[in-house]
XYZ file of C-alpha atoms in Angstrom:
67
model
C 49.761 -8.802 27.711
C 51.005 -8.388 31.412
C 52.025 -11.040 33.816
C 49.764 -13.142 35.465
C 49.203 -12.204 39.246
C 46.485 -11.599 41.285
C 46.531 -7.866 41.884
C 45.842 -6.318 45.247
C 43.789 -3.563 44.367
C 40.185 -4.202 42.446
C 39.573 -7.684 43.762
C 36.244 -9.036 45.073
C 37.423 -11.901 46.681
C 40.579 -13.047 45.197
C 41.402 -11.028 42.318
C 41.535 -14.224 40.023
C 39.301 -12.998 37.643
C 40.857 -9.301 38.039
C 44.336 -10.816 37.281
C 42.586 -12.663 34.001
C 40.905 -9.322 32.704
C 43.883 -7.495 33.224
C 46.206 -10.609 31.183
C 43.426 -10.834 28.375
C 42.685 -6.668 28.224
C 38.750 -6.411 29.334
C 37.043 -5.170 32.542
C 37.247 -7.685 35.601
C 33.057 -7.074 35.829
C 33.350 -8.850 32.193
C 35.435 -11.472 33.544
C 33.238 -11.946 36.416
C 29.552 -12.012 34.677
C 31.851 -14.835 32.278
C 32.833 -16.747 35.362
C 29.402 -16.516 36.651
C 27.597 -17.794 33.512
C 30.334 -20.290 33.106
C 29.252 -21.630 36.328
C 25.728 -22.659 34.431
C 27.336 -24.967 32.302
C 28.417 -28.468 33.253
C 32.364 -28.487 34.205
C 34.728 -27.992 36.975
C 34.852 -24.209 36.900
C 34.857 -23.669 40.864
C 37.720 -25.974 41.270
C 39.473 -24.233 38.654
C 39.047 -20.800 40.678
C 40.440 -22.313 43.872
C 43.447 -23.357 41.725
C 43.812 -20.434 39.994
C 43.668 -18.453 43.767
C 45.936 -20.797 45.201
C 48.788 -21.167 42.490
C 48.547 -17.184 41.183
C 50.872 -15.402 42.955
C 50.000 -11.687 44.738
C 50.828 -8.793 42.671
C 54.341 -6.918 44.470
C 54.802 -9.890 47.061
C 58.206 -11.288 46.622
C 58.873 -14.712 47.019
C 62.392 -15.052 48.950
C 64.033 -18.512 49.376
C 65.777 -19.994 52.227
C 67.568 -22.469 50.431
């Protein structure tokens, strides 16, 4: 299994569900029809997404520290 980051090549919007097909070894158009069906069901998918876009860092972006 790779590392978890959202890669910057084959992403629709913002290559959450690429980064989750690539961690769990299936096509991100599987991950996607998933997501999407997932979305029929009662929960808090969506928010999920948003958290998963804003906490998942970008694939090759380095994360320097001023401190």
């Amino acid at each position: 299994m790779s590392t978890l980051a959202r890669p910057t090549e084959g992403r629709m919007i913002a290559g959450v569900c690429a980064a989750l097909a690539r961690r769990f070894g299936t096509t991100p158009t599987t991950m996607r029809v998933l997501f999407l069906v997932s979305c029929l069901l009662p929960g808090p998918q969506f928010l999920l997404y948003l958290a998963l876009w804003i906490l998942l860092p970008e694939e090759g972006r380095t994360h320097s520290s001023a401190w």
